[in-house]
Amino acid sequence: MNARVESTVTDLRHDWQRGEILALFHQPFMDLMYRAQQVHRHYHDANAVQVSSLLSIKTGRCSEDCAYCPQSVRHRDADVEEHDLMPLDEVVAAAKQARASGATRFCMGAAWRRPKQRDLEPVLDMIRAVRELGMETCVTLGMLEADQVAQLREAGLDYYNHNLDTSPEFYGEIITTRTYQDRLDTLQHVREAGINVCCGGILGMGEDEDDRAGLLQSLANQPEHPESVPINMLVRVEGTPLAAAEELDPFEFVRTIAVARILMPRSQVRLSAGREHMSDELQALCFLAGANSIFYGEKLLTTPNPAADADRQLFARLGIHPA
Ligand code: SAM
Ligand code: DTB
Ligand code: SF4
């Protein structure tokens, strides 16, 4: 590797300017993919993809108004099977099934704005039980105070997922019930407690390229790069305000993954929601751009995901091994 390439792949920067990020987006596709691959191969096994599995442990009736989400209490026309917090034995059974199908991390999501103490306690038991199965644990429970984060840490939580979703400028078009700063505050509590941060966003919500660059800028310029960066393609759910959002050019999606890889070289970049509507070829381009993690299993939280069998076949065809 020549000296110039070496210096561009080894920098871990937290001072990215919007213009620099846009310049990456505007490179010819082949040049961008080449650079992303160089960075990717410097830090990661290019043929390994981490697999996580998701379970919605509490579904629906959330008091936030996220325009993309079928679980908001405001989106009554969205058809989700609402349920209160699941019993521990059902969660453990789902985690065992996920482990048997090859998942190494089990992510539990709850449709809360912020958990109450009586909500949190049973979740702590779930974290302990899933860890005992030898799996990594991740939860996404909404906003948290520092003392709640301490309890999660005590229970042995590995990752906390809390997304910035989009750029600071576009955010107000999508959510009005909490601010960008609220999210940054929760992320700070999580990071300060030493829990790995899983933080990303959603594309295809009507944002423009400047917003996609702004999302990546906010992610990369945090004091530390999130260990895991989920990039979701909007799942357009009937009954939500974004049900008829215009489809994003798939190459823009791939470009965003490539730029995320360049900005956050060490992070796991997850090709997250939206794979159900992606061809195998598009997913392969996402892996080539530097995505190295997926959600495995036929359901995300409330919407479908490709069957584990289909993913195993895709991995086999691409010579990818699960990590
Ligand atoms: N209530 C918690 C929160 O918002 O932090 C946790 C659960 S919430 C459903 C987790 C993430 O799922 C959201 O931050 C959002 O990025 C993603 N998400 C929700 N609905 C989606 C959709 N229709 N398409 C793509 N991603 C979605
Ligand atoms: C993330 O960024 N994507 C996942 C996970 N974190 C919790 C959730 C995707 C949800 C897609 C819509 C649904 O299934 O309800
Ligand atoms: Fe609630 Fe999370 Fe859905 Fe927003 S994304 S409405 S916070 S469950």
Coordinates of C-alpha atoms and ligand atoms in Angstrom, one line a residue:
M1 CA 0.0 0.0 0.0
N2 CA 1.5 3.4 -0.9
A3 CA 2.0 6.1 1.7
R4 CA -1.0 8.3 0.6
V5 CA -3.4 5.4 0.7
E6 CA -2.0 4.2 4.0
S7 CA -2.7 7.6 5.6
T8 CA -6.2 7.9 4.2
V9 CA -7.2 4.5 5.5
T10 CA -5.7 4.7 9.0
D11 CA -7.1 8.1 10.1
L12 CA -9.9 8.0 12.8
R13 CA -11.3 11.4 12.5
H14 CA -14.0 13.2 14.5
D15 CA -13.9 16.6 12.7
W16 CA -15.5 15.8 9.3
Q17 CA -16.9 18.9 7.5
R18 CA -20.1 18.6 5.5
G19 CA -18.4 19.6 2.3
E20 CA -15.7 16.9 2.6
I21 CA -18.4 14.3 3.1
L22 CA -20.4 15.6 0.1
A23 CA -17.2 15.4 -2.0
L24 CA -17.0 11.7 -1.1
F25 CA -20.6 11.2 -2.1
H26 CA -19.9 13.0 -5.4
Q27 CA -17.0 10.8 -6.5
P28 CA -17.6 8.5 -9.5
F29 CA -19.3 5.3 -8.1
M30 CA -16.3 3.1 -9.0
D31 CA -13.8 5.4 -7.2
L32 CA -16.0 5.6 -4.1
M33 CA -16.3 1.8 -4.0
Y34 CA -12.6 1.3 -4.5
R35 CA -11.8 3.7 -1.6
A36 CA -14.4 2.1 0.7
Q37 CA -12.9 -1.4 -0.1
Q38 CA -9.4 -0.2 0.7
V39 CA -10.6 1.1 4.1
H40 CA -12.7 -2.0 4.7
R41 CA -9.9 -4.4 4.0
H42 CA -7.5 -2.5 6.2
Y43 CA -9.7 -3.0 9.2
H44 CA -11.9 -6.0 8.6
D45 CA -12.0 -9.5 7.1
A46 CA -13.7 -8.6 3.8
N47 CA -15.5 -11.9 3.6
A48 CA -17.0 -11.9 7.2
V49 CA -20.4 -10.6 8.0
Q50 CA -21.7 -10.5 11.6
V51 CA -25.2 -11.7 12.2
S52 CA -27.6 -10.3 14.8
S53 CA -31.2 -11.3 15.5
L54 CA -34.0 -9.0 16.6
L55 CA -37.0 -9.5 18.8
S56 CA -39.7 -7.0 19.7
I57 CA -40.1 -7.6 23.4
K58 CA -42.9 -4.9 23.7
T59 CA -44.8 -3.8 20.7
G60 CA -46.9 -0.8 19.8
R61 CA -48.6 2.1 21.7
C62 CA -45.4 4.2 21.8
S63 CA -46.1 7.8 22.7
E64 CA -43.4 9.2 20.3
D65 CA -44.5 10.4 16.8
C66 CA -41.6 9.0 14.6
A67 CA -43.1 9.4 11.1
Y68 CA -41.6 6.1 9.8
C69 CA -42.8 3.9 12.7
P70 CA -45.8 1.7 12.8
Q71 CA -45.6 1.4 16.6
S72 CA -46.4 5.0 17.3
V73 CA -49.7 5.5 19.1
R74 CA -50.4 8.3 16.6
H75 CA -50.4 5.9 13.7
R76 CA -53.5 3.9 14.5
D77 CA -54.0 2.8 10.9
A78 CA -50.8 0.9 11.0
D79 CA -51.4 -2.8 11.6
V80 CA -49.1 -4.1 14.3
E81 CA -49.8 -6.9 16.8
E82 CA -49.5 -4.9 20.0
H83 CA -48.3 -6.6 23.2
D84 CA -47.0 -5.7 26.6
L85 CA -43.5 -6.8 27.8
M86 CA -43.0 -10.5 26.9
P87 CA -42.4 -13.0 29.6
L88 CA -38.8 -14.1 30.2
D89 CA -39.2 -17.7 29.1
E90 CA -40.5 -16.6 25.6
V91 CA -37.6 -14.3 25.2
V92 CA -35.1 -17.0 26.2
A93 CA -36.8 -19.4 23.7
A94 CA -36.5 -16.9 20.9
A95 CA -32.8 -16.3 21.8
K96 CA -32.1 -20.0 21.7
Q97 CA -33.7 -20.3 18.3
A98 CA -31.7 -17.3 17.0
R99 CA -28.5 -18.9 18.4
A100 CA -29.3 -22.2 16.7
S101 CA -29.7 -20.4 13.3
G102 CA -26.3 -18.8 13.7
A103 CA -26.9 -15.4 15.3
T104 CA -24.2 -14.2 17.7
R105 CA -26.0 -11.1 19.0
F106 CA -29.5 -10.9 20.2
C107 CA -31.2 -7.5 20.1
M108 CA -34.3 -6.8 22.0
G109 CA -36.5 -3.7 21.1
A110 CA -39.2 -2.1 23.1
A111 CA -41.6 0.6 21.9
W112 CA -41.1 3.0 24.8
R113 CA -40.3 6.7 24.8
R114 CA -38.3 6.1 27.9
P115 CA -38.6 3.0 30.2
K116 CA -39.9 3.4 33.8
Q117 CA -38.1 1.6 36.6
R118 CA -40.8 -1.1 36.7
D119 CA -40.2 -1.6 32.9
L120 CA -36.4 -1.8 33.2
E121 CA -36.2 -4.5 35.9
P122 CA -37.6 -7.4 33.8
V123 CA -35.4 -6.3 30.9
L124 CA -32.3 -6.6 33.2
D125 CA -33.3 -10.3 33.8
M126 CA -33.6 -10.8 30.0
I127 CA -30.1 -9.4 29.4
R128 CA -28.7 -11.7 32.1
A129 CA -30.5 -14.8 30.7
V130 CA -29.4 -14.1 27.1
R131 CA -25.8 -13.6 28.2
E132 CA -26.0 -17.0 29.9
L133 CA -26.7 -18.5 26.5
G134 CA -23.3 -17.2 25.4
M135 CA -24.7 -14.5 23.1
E136 CA -23.9 -10.8 22.9
T137 CA -26.8 -8.6 24.1
C138 CA -28.3 -5.4 22.6
V139 CA -31.4 -3.5 23.7
T140 CA -33.2 -0.5 22.3
L141 CA -35.6 1.0 24.9
G142 CA -35.8 4.7 24.0
M143 CA -34.3 7.5 26.0
L144 CA -32.3 6.7 29.2
E145 CA -31.1 8.5 32.2
A146 CA -27.6 7.9 33.6
D147 CA -28.8 5.8 36.5
Q148 CA -30.8 3.5 34.1
V149 CA -27.7 3.1 32.0
A150 CA -25.8 2.1 35.1
Q151 CA -28.3 -0.7 35.8
L152 CA -28.0 -2.0 32.2
R153 CA -24.2 -2.0 32.5
E154 CA -24.5 -3.9 35.8
A155 CA -26.6 -6.6 34.1
G156 CA -23.8 -7.0 31.5
L157 CA -25.4 -5.3 28.5
D158 CA -23.0 -5.3 25.5
Y159 CA -24.7 -2.8 23.1
Y160 CA -27.3 -0.1 23.3
N161 CA -29.1 0.9 20.1
H162 CA -30.3 4.4 19.8
N163 CA -30.4 6.0 16.3
L164 CA -30.0 9.6 15.2
D165 CA -32.1 8.6 12.2
T166 CA -31.3 11.6 10.0
S167 CA -29.5 14.9 9.8
P168 CA -30.1 17.6 12.5
E169 CA -31.8 19.8 9.8
F170 CA -34.3 17.2 8.5
Y171 CA -35.0 15.6 12.0
G172 CA -37.9 18.0 12.7
E173 CA -39.8 16.7 9.7
I174 CA -39.7 13.2 11.1
I175 CA -40.1 13.5 14.9
T176 CA -41.5 16.3 17.0
T177 CA -41.8 14.6 20.4
R178 CA -38.1 14.6 21.3
T179 CA -35.1 16.5 20.1
Y180 CA -31.8 15.5 18.4
Q181 CA -30.1 16.7 21.6
D182 CA -32.2 14.3 23.7
R183 CA -30.8 11.5 21.5
L184 CA -27.3 12.7 21.8
D185 CA -27.7 12.9 25.6
T186 CA -28.8 9.3 25.8
L187 CA -25.9 8.3 23.6
Q188 CA -23.5 10.1 25.9
H189 CA -24.8 8.3 29.0
V190 CA -24.4 5.0 27.2
R191 CA -20.8 5.7 26.0
E192 CA -19.7 7.1 29.4
A193 CA -20.9 3.9 31.1
G194 CA -18.7 1.9 28.8
I195 CA -21.5 0.1 26.9
N196 CA -20.9 -0.3 23.1
V197 CA -23.0 2.2 21.1
C198 CA -25.1 1.0 18.2
C199 CA -26.3 4.2 16.4
G200 CA -27.3 4.8 12.8
G201 CA -30.2 6.0 10.7
I202 CA -32.8 5.5 8.0
L203 CA -32.6 6.5 4.4
G204 CA -35.4 7.0 1.9
M205 CA -37.6 9.2 4.1
G206 CA -37.6 12.1 1.6
E207 CA -34.3 13.5 2.8
D208 CA -31.7 14.8 0.3
E209 CA -28.1 14.0 -0.1
D210 CA -27.0 16.8 2.2
D211 CA -29.1 15.2 4.9
R212 CA -27.5 11.8 4.3
A213 CA -24.1 13.5 4.6
G214 CA -25.4 15.3 7.7
L215 CA -26.4 12.0 9.4
L216 CA -23.0 10.5 8.7
Q217 CA -21.3 13.7 9.9
S218 CA -23.3 13.6 13.2
L219 CA -22.5 9.9 13.7
A220 CA -18.7 10.2 12.9
N221 CA -18.1 13.4 14.9
Q222 CA -19.3 12.0 18.2
P223 CA -16.5 11.7 20.7
E224 CA -16.1 8.1 19.6
H225 CA -17.4 6.4 16.5
P226 CA -20.4 4.1 17.3
E227 CA -19.1 0.5 17.5
S228 CA -22.1 -0.5 15.4
V229 CA -23.8 1.7 12.7
P230 CA -27.1 0.4 11.4
I231 CA -28.1 1.9 8.0
N232 CA -31.8 1.2 7.5
M233 CA -33.7 1.6 4.2
L234 CA -37.1 2.9 5.1
V235 CA -39.7 0.1 5.3
R236 CA -42.8 2.0 4.0
V237 CA -45.5 0.7 6.3
E238 CA -49.1 1.3 5.4
G239 CA -50.8 3.7 7.9
T240 CA -47.6 5.7 8.7
P241 CA -47.1 9.2 7.3
L242 CA -44.2 7.9 5.2
A243 CA -46.1 5.0 3.6
A244 CA -45.9 6.7 0.2
A245 CA -42.4 8.1 0.5
E246 CA -40.5 8.2 -2.9
E247 CA -38.2 5.3 -3.3
L248 CA -34.5 6.1 -2.9
D249 CA -32.1 5.4 -5.8
P250 CA -30.5 2.1 -4.7
F251 CA -27.0 3.5 -5.8
E252 CA -27.5 6.3 -3.3
F253 CA -28.1 3.8 -0.6
V254 CA -24.9 1.9 -1.6
R255 CA -23.0 5.2 -1.7
T256 CA -24.1 6.1 1.8
I257 CA -22.8 2.7 3.1
A258 CA -19.5 3.4 1.4
V259 CA -19.2 6.8 2.9
A260 CA -20.1 5.4 6.3
R261 CA -17.3 2.9 5.9
I262 CA -14.8 5.6 5.0
L263 CA -15.8 7.9 7.9
M264 CA -16.1 5.2 10.6
P265 CA -13.4 2.6 9.5
R266 CA -13.4 0.4 12.6
S267 CA -17.2 0.3 13.1
Q268 CA -19.5 -2.5 12.1
V269 CA -21.8 -1.1 9.4
R270 CA -25.1 -2.9 9.4
L271 CA -27.2 -3.4 6.3
S272 CA -30.3 -3.2 8.5
A273 CA -34.0 -2.8 7.7
G274 CA -35.2 -3.0 4.1
R275 CA -33.4 -6.1 2.8
E276 CA -36.7 -7.8 2.1
H277 CA -37.1 -5.5 -0.9
M278 CA -33.5 -5.7 -2.1
S279 CA -32.1 -8.0 -4.7
D280 CA -29.2 -10.3 -3.9
E281 CA -27.1 -8.2 -6.3
L282 CA -27.9 -5.0 -4.4
Q283 CA -27.1 -6.6 -1.1
A284 CA -23.8 -7.8 -2.6
L285 CA -23.0 -4.2 -3.6
C286 CA -23.7 -3.1 0.0
F287 CA -21.2 -5.7 1.3
L288 CA -18.7 -4.5 -1.3
A289 CA -19.2 -1.0 -0.1
G290 CA -18.3 -2.1 3.4
A291 CA -21.4 -3.3 5.2
N292 CA -20.3 -6.2 7.5
S293 CA -23.4 -7.0 9.6
I294 CA -27.0 -7.9 9.0
F295 CA -30.2 -8.8 10.9
Y296 CA -30.8 -12.5 10.5
G297 CA -34.3 -14.1 10.9
E298 CA -37.6 -13.7 9.2
K299 CA -38.8 -10.7 11.3
L300 CA -37.3 -7.4 12.2
L301 CA -39.4 -5.8 14.9
T302 CA -42.8 -5.7 13.3
T303 CA -42.0 -6.1 9.5
P304 CA -40.6 -9.1 7.5
N305 CA -36.9 -9.8 6.9
P306 CA -35.5 -12.4 4.5
A307 CA -35.7 -16.0 5.8
A308 CA -32.4 -17.2 7.4
D309 CA -32.3 -19.9 4.8
A310 CA -32.3 -17.3 2.0
D311 CA -29.4 -15.5 3.7
R312 CA -27.4 -18.7 4.2
Q313 CA -27.7 -19.3 0.4
L314 CA -26.7 -15.7 -0.4
F315 CA -23.7 -16.0 1.9
A316 CA -22.7 -19.3 0.3
R317 CA -23.0 -17.8 -3.2
L318 CA -20.8 -14.9 -2.2
G319 CA -18.3 -16.9 -0.1
I320 CA -19.2 -14.9 3.0
H321 CA -18.8 -16.5 6.3
P322 CA -20.9 -15.4 9.3
A323 CA -18.9 -13.9 12.1
Ligands
SAM1 N1 -38.4 3.0 20.7 C1 -37.0 2.9 20.7 C2 -36.3 4.0 19.9 O1 -36.9 4.5 19.0 O2 -35.2 4.3 20.2 C3 -36.6 1.5 20.1 C4 -37.3 0.9 19.0 S1 -37.3 1.7 17.4 C5 -38.5 0.8 16.5 C6 -35.7 1.3 16.8 C7 -35.3 1.9 15.4 O3 -36.0 1.2 14.4 C8 -35.6 3.3 15.2 O4 -34.7 4.2 15.7 C9 -35.6 3.4 13.7 O5 -34.3 3.9 13.2 C10 -35.9 2.0 13.2 N2 -37.1 1.9 12.5 C11 -38.4 2.0 13.0 N3 -39.3 1.8 12.0 C12 -38.6 1.7 10.8 C13 -39.0 1.6 9.5 N4 -40.3 1.6 9.1 N5 -38.1 1.5 8.5 C14 -36.8 1.5 8.9 N6 -36.3 1.6 10.1 C15 -37.2 1.7 11.1
DTB2 C1 -32.2 -0.5 13.7 O1 -31.5 0.5 13.4 N1 -33.0 -1.1 13.0 C2 -33.7 -2.2 13.7 C3 -33.1 -2.1 15.1 N2 -32.2 -0.9 15.0 C4 -33.9 -2.0 16.3 C5 -35.2 -2.0 13.7 C6 -35.8 -1.9 12.3 C7 -37.3 -1.8 12.4 C8 -37.9 -1.9 11.0 C9 -39.4 -1.8 11.1 C10 -40.1 -2.8 11.9 O2 -39.8 -4.0 11.7 O3 -40.9 -2.5 12.8
SF4_3 FE1 -41.6 4.8 19.5 FE2 -39.2 3.9 18.7 FE3 -41.3 3.8 17.0 FE4 -40.3 6.2 17.6 S1 -39.2 4.5 16.5 S2 -42.5 5.6 17.6 S3 -39.7 5.9 19.7 S4 -41.0 2.7 18.9

